[in-house]
JSON list of C-alpha atoms and ligand atoms in Angstrom, two decimals:
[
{"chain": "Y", "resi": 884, "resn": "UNK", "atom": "CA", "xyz": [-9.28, -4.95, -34.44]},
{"chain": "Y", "resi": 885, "resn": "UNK", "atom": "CA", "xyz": [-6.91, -6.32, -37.32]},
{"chain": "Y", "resi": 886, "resn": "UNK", "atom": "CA", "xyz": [-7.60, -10.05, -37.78]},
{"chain": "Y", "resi": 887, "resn": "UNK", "atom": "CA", "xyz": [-3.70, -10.80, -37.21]},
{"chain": "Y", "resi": 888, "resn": "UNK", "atom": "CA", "xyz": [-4.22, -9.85, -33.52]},
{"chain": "Y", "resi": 889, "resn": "UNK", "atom": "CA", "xyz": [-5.18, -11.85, -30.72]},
{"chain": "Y", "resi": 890, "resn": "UNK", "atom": "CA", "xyz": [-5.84, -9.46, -28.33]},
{"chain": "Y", "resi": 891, "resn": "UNK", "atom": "CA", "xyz": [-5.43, -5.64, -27.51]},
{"chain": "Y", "resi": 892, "resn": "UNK", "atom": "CA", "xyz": [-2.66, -5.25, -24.35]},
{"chain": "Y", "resi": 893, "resn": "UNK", "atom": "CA", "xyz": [-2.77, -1.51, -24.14]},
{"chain": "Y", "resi": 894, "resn": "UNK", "atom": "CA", "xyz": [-5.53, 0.61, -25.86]},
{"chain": "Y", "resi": 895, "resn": "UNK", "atom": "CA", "xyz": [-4.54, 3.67, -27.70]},
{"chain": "Y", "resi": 896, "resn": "UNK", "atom": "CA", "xyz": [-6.42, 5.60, -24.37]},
{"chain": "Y", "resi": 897, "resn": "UNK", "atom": "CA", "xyz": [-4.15, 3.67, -21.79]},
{"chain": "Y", "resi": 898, "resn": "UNK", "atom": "CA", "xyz": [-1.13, 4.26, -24.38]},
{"chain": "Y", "resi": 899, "resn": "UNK", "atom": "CA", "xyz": [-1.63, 7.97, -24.29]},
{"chain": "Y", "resi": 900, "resn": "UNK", "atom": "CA", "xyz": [-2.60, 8.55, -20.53]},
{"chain": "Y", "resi": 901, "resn": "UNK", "atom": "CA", "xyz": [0.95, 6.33, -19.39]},
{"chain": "Y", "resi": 902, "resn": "UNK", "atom": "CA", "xyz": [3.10, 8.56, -22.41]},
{"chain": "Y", "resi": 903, "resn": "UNK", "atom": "CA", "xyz": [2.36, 11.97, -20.39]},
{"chain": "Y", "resi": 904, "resn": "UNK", "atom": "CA", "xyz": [2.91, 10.44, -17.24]},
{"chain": "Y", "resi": 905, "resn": "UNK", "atom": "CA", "xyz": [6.18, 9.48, -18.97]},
{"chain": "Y", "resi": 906, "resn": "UNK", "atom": "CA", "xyz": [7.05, 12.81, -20.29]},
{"chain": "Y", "resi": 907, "resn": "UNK", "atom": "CA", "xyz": [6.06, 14.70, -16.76]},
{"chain": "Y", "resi": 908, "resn": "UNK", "atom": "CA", "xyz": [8.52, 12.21, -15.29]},
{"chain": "Y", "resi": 909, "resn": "UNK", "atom": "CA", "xyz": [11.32, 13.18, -17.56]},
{"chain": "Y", "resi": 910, "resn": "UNK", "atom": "CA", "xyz": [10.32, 17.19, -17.14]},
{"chain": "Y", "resi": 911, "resn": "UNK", "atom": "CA", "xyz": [10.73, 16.81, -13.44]},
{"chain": "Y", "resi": 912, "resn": "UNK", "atom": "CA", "xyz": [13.32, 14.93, -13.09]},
{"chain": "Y", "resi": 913, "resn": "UNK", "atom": "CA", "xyz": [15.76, 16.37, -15.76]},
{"chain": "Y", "resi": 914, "resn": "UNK", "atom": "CA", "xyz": [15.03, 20.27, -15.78]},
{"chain": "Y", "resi": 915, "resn": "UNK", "atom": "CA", "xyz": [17.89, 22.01, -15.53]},
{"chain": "Y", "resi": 916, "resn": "UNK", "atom": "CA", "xyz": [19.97, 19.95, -17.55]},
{"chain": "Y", "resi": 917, "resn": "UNK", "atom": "CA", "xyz": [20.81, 19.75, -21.78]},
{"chain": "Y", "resi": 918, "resn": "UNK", "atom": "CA", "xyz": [19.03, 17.00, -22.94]},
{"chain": "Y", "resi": 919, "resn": "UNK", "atom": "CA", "xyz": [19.43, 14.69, -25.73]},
{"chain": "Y", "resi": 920, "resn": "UNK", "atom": "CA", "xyz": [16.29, 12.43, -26.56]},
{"chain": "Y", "resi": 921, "resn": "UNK", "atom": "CA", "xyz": [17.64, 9.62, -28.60]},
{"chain": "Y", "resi": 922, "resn": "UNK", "atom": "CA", "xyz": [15.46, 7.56, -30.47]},
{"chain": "Y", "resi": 923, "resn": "UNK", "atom": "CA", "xyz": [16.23, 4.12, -31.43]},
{"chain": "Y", "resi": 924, "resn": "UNK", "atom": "CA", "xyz": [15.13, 3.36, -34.59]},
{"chain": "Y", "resi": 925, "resn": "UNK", "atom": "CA", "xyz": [12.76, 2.05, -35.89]},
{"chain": "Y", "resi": 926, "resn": "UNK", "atom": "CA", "xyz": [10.42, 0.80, -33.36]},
{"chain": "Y", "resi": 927, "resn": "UNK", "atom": "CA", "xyz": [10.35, 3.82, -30.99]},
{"chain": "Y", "resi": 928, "resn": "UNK", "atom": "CA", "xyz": [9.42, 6.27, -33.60]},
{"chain": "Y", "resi": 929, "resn": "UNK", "atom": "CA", "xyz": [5.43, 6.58, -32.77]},
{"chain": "Y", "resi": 930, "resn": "UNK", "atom": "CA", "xyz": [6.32, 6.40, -29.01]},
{"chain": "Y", "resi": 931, "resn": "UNK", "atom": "CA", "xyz": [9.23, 8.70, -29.57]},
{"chain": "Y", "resi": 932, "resn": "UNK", "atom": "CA", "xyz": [6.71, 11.40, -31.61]},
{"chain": "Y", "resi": 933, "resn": "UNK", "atom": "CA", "xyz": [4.01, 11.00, -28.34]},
{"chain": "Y", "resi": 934, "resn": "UNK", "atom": "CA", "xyz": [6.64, 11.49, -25.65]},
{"chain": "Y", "resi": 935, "resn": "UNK", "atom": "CA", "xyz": [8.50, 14.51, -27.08]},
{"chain": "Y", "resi": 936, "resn": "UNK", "atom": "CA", "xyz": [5.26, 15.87, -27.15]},
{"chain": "Y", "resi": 937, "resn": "UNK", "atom": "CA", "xyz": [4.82, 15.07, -23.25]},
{"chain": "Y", "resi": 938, "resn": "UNK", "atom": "CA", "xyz": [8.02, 16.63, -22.03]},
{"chain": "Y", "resi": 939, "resn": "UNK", "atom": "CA", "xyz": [7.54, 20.26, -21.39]},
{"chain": "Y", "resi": 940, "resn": "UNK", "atom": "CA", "xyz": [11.28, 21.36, -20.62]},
{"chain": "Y", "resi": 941, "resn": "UNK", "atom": "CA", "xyz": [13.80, 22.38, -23.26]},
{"chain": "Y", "resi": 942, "resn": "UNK", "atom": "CA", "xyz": [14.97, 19.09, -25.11]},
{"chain": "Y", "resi": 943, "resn": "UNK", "atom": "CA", "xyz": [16.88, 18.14, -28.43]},
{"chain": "Y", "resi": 944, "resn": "UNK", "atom": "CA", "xyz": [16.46, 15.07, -30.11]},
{"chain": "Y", "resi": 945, "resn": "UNK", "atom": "CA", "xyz": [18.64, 12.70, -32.04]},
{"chain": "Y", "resi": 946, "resn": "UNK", "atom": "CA", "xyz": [18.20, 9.32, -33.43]},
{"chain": "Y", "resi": 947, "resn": "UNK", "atom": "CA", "xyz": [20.00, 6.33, -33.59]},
{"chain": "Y", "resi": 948, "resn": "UNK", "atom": "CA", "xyz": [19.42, 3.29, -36.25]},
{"chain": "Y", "resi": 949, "resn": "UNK", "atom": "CA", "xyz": [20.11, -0.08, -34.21]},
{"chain": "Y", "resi": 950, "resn": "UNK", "atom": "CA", "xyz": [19.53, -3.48, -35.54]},
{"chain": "Y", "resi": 951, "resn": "UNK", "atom": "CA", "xyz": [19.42, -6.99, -33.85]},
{"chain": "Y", "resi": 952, "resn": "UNK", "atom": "CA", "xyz": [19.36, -9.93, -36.03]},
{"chain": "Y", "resi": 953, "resn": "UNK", "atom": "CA", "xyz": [17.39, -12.94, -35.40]},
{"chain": "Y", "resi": 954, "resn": "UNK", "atom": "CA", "xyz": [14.96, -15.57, -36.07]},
{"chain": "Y", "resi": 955, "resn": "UNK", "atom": "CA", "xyz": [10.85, -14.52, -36.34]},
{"chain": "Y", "resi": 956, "resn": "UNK", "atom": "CA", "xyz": [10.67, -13.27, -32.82]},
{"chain": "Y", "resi": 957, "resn": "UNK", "atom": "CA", "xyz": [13.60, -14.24, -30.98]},
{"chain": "Y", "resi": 958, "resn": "UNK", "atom": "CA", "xyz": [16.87, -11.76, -30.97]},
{"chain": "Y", "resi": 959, "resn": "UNK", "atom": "CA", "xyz": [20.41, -13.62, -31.28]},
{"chain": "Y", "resi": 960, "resn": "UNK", "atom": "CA", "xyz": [22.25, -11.58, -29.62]},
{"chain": "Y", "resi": 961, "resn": "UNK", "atom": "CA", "xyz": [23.94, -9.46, -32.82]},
{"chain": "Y", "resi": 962, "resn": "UNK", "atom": "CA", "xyz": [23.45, -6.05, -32.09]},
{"chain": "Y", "resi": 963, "resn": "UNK", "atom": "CA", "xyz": [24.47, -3.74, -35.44]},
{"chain": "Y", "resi": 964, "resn": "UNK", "atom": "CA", "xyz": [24.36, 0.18, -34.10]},
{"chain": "Y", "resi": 965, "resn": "UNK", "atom": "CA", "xyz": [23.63, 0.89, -38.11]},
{"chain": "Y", "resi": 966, "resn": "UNK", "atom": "CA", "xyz": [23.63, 4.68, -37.53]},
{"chain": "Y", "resi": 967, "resn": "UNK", "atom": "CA", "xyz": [25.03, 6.82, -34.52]},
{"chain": "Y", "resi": 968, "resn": "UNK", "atom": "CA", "xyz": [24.74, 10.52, -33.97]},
{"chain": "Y", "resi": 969, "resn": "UNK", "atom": "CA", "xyz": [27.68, 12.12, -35.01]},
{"chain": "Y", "resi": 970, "resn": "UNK", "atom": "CA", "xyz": [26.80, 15.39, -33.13]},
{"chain": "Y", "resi": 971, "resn": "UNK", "atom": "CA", "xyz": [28.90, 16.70, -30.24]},
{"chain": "Y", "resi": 972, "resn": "UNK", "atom": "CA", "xyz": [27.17, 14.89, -27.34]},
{"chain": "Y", "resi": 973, "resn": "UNK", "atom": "CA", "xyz": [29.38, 16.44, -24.56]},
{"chain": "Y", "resi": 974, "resn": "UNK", "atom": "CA", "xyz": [27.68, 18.01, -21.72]},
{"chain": "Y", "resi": 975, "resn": "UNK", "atom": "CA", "xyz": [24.42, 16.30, -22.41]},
{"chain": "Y", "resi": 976, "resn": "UNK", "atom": "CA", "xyz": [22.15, 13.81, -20.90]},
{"chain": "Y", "resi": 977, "resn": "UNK", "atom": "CA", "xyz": [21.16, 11.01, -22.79]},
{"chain": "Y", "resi": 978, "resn": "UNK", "atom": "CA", "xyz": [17.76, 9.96, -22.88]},
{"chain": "Y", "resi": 979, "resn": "UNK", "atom": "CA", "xyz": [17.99, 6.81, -24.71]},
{"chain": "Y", "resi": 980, "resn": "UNK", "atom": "CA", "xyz": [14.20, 6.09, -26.19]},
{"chain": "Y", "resi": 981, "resn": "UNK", "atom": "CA", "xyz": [13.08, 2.34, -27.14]},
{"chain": "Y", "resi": 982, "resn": "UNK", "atom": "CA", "xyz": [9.95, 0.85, -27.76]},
{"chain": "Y", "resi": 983, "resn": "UNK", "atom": "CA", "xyz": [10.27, -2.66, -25.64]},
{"chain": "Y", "resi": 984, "resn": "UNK", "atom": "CA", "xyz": [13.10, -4.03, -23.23]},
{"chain": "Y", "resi": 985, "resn": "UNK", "atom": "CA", "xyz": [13.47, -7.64, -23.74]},
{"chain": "Y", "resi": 986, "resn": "UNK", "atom": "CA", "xyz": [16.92, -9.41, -23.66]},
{"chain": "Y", "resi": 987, "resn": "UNK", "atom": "CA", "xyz": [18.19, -5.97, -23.20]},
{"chain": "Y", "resi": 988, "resn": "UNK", "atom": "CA", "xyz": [21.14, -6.96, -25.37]},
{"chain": "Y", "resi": 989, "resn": "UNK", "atom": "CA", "xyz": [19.84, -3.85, -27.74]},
{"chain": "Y", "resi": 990, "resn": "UNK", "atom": "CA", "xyz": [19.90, -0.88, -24.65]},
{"chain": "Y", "resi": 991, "resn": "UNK", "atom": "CA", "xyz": [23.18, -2.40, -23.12]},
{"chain": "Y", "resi": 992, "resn": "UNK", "atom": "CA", "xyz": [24.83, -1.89, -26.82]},
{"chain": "Y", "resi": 993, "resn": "UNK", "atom": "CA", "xyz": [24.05, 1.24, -27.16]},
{"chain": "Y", "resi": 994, "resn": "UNK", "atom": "CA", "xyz": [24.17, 2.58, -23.49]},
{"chain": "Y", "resi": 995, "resn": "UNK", "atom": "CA", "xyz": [28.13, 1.06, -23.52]},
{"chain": "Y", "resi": 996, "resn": "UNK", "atom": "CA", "xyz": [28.63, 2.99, -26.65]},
{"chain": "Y", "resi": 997, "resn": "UNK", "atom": "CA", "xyz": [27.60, 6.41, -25.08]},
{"chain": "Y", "resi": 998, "resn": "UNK", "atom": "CA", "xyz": [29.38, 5.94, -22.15]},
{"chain": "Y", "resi": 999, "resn": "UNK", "atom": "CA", "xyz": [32.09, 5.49, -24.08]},
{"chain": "Y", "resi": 1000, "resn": "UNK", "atom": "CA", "xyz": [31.48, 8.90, -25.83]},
{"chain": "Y", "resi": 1001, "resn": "UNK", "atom": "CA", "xyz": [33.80, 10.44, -22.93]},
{"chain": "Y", "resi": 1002, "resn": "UNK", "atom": "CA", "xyz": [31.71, 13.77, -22.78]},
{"chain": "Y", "resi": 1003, "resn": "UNK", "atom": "CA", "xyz": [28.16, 12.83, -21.78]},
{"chain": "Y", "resi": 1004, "resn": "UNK", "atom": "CA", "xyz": [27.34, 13.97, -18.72]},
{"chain": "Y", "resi": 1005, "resn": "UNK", "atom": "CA", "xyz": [24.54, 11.17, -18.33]},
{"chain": "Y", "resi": 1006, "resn": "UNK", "atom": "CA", "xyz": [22.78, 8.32, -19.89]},
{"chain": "Y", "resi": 1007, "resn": "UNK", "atom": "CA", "xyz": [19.62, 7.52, -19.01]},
{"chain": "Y", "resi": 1008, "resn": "UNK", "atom": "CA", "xyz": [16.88, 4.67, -20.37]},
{"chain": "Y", "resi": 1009, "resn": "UNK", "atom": "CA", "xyz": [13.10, 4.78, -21.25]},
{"chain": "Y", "resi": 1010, "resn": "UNK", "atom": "CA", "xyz": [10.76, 2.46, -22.93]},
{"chain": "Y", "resi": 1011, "resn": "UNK", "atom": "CA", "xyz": [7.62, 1.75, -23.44]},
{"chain": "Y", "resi": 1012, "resn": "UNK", "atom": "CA", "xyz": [7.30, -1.88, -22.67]},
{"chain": "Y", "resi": 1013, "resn": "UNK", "atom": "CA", "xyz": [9.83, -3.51, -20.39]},
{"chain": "Y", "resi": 1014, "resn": "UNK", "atom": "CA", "xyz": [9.47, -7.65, -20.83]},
{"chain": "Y", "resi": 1015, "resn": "UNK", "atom": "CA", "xyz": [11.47, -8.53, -17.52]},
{"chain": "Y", "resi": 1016, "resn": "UNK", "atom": "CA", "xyz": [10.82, -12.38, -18.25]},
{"chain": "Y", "resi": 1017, "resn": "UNK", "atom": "CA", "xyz": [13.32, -12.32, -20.95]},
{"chain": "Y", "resi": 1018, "resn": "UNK", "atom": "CA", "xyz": [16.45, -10.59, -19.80]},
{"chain": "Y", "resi": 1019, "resn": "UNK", "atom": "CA", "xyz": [19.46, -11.92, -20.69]},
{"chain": "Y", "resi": 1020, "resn": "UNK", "atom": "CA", "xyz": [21.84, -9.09, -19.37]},
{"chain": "Y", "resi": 1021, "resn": "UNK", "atom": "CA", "xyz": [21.13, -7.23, -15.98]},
{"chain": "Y", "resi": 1022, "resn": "UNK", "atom": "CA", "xyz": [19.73, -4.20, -17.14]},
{"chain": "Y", "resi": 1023, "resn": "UNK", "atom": "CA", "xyz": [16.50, -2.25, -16.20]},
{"chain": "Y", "resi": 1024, "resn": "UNK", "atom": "CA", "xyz": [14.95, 0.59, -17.27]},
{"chain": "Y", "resi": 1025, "resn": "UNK", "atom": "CA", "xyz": [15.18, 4.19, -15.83]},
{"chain": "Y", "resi": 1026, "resn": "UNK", "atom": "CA", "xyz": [11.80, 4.91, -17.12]},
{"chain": "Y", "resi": 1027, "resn": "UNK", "atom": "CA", "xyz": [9.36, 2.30, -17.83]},
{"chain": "Y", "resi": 1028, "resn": "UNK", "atom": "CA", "xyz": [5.69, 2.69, -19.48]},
{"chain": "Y", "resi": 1029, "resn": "UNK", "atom": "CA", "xyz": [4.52, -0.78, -18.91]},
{"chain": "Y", "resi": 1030, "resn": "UNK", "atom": "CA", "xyz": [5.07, -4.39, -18.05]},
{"chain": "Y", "resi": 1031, "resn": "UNK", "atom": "CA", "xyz": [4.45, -7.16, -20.04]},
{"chain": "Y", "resi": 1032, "resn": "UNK", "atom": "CA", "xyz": [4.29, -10.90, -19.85]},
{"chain": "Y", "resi": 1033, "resn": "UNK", "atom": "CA", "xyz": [6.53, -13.19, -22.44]},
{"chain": "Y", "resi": 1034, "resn": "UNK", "atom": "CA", "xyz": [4.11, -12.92, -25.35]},
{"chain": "Y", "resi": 1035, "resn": "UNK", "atom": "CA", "xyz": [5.29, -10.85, -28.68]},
{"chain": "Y", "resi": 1036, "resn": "UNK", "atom": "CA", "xyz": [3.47, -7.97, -28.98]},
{"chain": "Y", "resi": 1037, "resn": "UNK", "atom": "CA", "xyz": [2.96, -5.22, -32.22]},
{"chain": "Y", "resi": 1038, "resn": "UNK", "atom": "CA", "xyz": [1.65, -2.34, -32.84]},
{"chain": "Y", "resi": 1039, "resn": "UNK", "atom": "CA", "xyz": [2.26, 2.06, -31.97]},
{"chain": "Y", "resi": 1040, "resn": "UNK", "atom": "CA", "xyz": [5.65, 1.19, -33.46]},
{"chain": "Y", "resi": 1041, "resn": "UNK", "atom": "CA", "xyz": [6.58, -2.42, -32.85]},
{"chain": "Y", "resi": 1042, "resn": "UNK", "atom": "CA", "xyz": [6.64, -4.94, -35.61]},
{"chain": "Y", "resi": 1043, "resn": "UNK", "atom": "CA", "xyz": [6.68, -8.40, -36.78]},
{"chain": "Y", "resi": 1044, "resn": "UNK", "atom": "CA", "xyz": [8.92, -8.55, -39.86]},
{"chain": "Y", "resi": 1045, "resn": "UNK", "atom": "CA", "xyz": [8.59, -4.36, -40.56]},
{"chain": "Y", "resi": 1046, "resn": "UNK", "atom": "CA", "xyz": [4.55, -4.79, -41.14]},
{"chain": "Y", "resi": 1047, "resn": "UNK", "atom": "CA", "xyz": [2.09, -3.72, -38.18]},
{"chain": "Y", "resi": 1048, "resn": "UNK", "atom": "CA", "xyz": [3.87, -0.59, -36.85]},
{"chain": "Y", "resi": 1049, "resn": "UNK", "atom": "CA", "xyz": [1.10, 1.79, -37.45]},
{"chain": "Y", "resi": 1050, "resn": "UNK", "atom": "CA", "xyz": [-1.65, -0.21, -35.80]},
{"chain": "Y", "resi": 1051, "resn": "UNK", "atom": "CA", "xyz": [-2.74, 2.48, -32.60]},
{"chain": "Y", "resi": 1052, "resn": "UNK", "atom": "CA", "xyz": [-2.68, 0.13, -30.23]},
{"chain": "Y", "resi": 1053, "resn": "UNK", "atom": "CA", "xyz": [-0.55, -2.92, -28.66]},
{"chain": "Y", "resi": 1054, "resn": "UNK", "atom": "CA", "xyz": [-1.89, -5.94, -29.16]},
{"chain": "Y", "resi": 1055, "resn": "UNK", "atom": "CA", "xyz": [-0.64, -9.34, -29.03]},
{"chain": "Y", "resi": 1056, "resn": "UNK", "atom": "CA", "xyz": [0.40, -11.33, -32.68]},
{"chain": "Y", "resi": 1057, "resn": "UNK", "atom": "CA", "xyz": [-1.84, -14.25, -33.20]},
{"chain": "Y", "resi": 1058, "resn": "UNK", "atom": "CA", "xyz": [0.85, -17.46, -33.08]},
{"chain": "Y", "resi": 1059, "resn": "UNK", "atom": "CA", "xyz": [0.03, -18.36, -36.86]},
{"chain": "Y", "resi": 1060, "resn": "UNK", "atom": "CA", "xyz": [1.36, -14.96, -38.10]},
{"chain": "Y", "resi": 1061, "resn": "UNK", "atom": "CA", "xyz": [4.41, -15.74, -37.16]},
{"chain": "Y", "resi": 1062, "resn": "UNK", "atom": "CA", "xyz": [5.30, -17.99, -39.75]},
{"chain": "Y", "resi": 1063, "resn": "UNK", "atom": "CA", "xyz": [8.21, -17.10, -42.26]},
{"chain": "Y", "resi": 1064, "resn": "UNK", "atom": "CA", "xyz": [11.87, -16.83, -42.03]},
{"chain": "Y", "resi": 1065, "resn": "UNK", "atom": "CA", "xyz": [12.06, -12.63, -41.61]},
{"chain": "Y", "resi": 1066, "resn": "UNK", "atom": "CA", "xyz": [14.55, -11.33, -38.91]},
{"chain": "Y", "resi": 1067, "resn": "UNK", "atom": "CA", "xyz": [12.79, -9.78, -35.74]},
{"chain": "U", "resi": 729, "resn": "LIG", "atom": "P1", "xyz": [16.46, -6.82, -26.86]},
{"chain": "U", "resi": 729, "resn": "LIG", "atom": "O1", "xyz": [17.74, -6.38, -27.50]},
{"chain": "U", "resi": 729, "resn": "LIG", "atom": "O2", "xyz": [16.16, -6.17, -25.55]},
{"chain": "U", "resi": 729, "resn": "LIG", "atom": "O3", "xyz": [16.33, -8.31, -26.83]},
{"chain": "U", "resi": 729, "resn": "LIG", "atom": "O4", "xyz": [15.30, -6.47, -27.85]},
{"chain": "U", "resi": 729, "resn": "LIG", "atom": "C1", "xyz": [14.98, -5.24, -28.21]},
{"chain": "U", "resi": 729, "resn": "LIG", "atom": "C2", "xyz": [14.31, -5.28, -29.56]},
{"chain": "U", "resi": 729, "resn": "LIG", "atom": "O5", "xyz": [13.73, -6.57, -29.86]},
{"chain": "U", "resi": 729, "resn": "LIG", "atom": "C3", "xyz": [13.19, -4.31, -29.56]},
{"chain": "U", "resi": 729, "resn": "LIG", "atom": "O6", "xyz": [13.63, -3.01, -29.88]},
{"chain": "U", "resi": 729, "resn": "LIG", "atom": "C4", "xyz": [12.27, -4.91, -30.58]},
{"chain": "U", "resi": 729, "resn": "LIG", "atom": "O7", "xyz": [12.64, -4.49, -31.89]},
{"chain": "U", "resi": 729, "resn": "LIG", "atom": "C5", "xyz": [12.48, -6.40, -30.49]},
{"chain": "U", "resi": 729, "resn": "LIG", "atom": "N1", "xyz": [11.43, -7.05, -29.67]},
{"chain": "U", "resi": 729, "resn": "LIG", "atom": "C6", "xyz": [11.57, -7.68, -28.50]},
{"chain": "U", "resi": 729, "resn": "LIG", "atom": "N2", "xyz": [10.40, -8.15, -28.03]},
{"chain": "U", "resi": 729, "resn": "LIG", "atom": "C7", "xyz": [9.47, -7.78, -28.95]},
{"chain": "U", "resi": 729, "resn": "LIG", "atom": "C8", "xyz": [8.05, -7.96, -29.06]},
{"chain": "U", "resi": 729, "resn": "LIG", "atom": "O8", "xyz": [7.35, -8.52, -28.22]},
{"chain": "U", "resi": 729, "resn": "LIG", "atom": "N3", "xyz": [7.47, -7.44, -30.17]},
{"chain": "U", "resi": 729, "resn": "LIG", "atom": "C9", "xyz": [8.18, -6.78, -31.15]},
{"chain": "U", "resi": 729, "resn": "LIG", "atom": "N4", "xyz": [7.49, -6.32, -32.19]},
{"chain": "U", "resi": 729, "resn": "LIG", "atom": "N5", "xyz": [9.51, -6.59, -31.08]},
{"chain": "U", "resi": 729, "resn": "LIG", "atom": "C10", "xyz": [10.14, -7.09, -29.99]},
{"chain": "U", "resi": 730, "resn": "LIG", "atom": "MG1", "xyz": [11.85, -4.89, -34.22]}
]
């Protein structure tokens, strides 16, 4: 385990086993219809790469570079959608892919933006980790891979001031690394 973390949340075993569930969900559910998966960058990226992977019915993907300012590990509430797609989404349903739900200030942003996009036939919501404590706008998940308690996690993606992404696992960041004045 790196020294930085305090504890493993979800093992890279219980990671994989809850992505296909994920992606047999999605199959089911949405067969039939033209599918967009939209990543949210950066944080969904390893996530996004297991649970394309997982869904077995004809998809296209698409990715989406969103931003939310803050201090250490707290979001303020700015939420920059850096880079859209600019490809015709009419007629599609929009998977929109994150790695954690926490204020949900990030997935209402960009949800509101797509449903603005006249044309799509549907939006729909899926990430990995859905922290319910901290919600500041109503908003839940349509597809949720687990809960977690209010404690910052890293790891299979998430990050603590861009470093810790490509640890395999979740794990929660030791209190003490948290020091410095980098955005969230
Ligand atoms: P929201 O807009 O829902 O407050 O936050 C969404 C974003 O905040 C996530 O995409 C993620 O970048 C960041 N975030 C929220 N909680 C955590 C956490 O526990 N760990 C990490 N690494 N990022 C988090
Ligand atoms: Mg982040």
């Amino acid at each position: 385990m790196h020294r930085d973390i305090e504890r493993v949340l979800f093992s890279e075993d219980a990671i994989r086993a809850r992505v296909t569930e994920l992606g047999a969900s999605i199959t089911e559910d949405l067969s039939g219809q033209d599918v967009v998966l939209l990543a949210l960058l950066k944080g969904s990226v390893i996530f996004f790469a297991d649970l394309m992977r997982s869904v077995s019915s004809q998809i296209r993907v698409d990715f989406a570079w969103v931003s939310s300012y803050g201090d250490r590990t707290e979001s303020r509430g700015t939420v920059d959608l850096k880079v859209f797609p600019d490809e015709d989404l009419g007629g599609k349903t929009v998977v929109v892919v994150d790695d954690i739900l926490d204020t949900g200030r990030t997935l209402a942003a960009v949800v509101e933006r797509l449903r603005q996009d006249q044309g799509v036939a549907a939006v729909k919501t899926c990430v990995l980790l859905d922290k319910a404590a901290r919600r500041v706008i109503d908003l839940g998940a349509d597809y949720v891979g687990f809960e977690v308690d209010d404690v910052f996690v890293v790891g299979y993606g998430l990050d603590h001031a861009d470093r810790y992404r490509n640890l395999p696992y979740i794990g929660v960041l030791k209190a003490d690394c948290y020091g410095g004045d980098e955005a969230s």
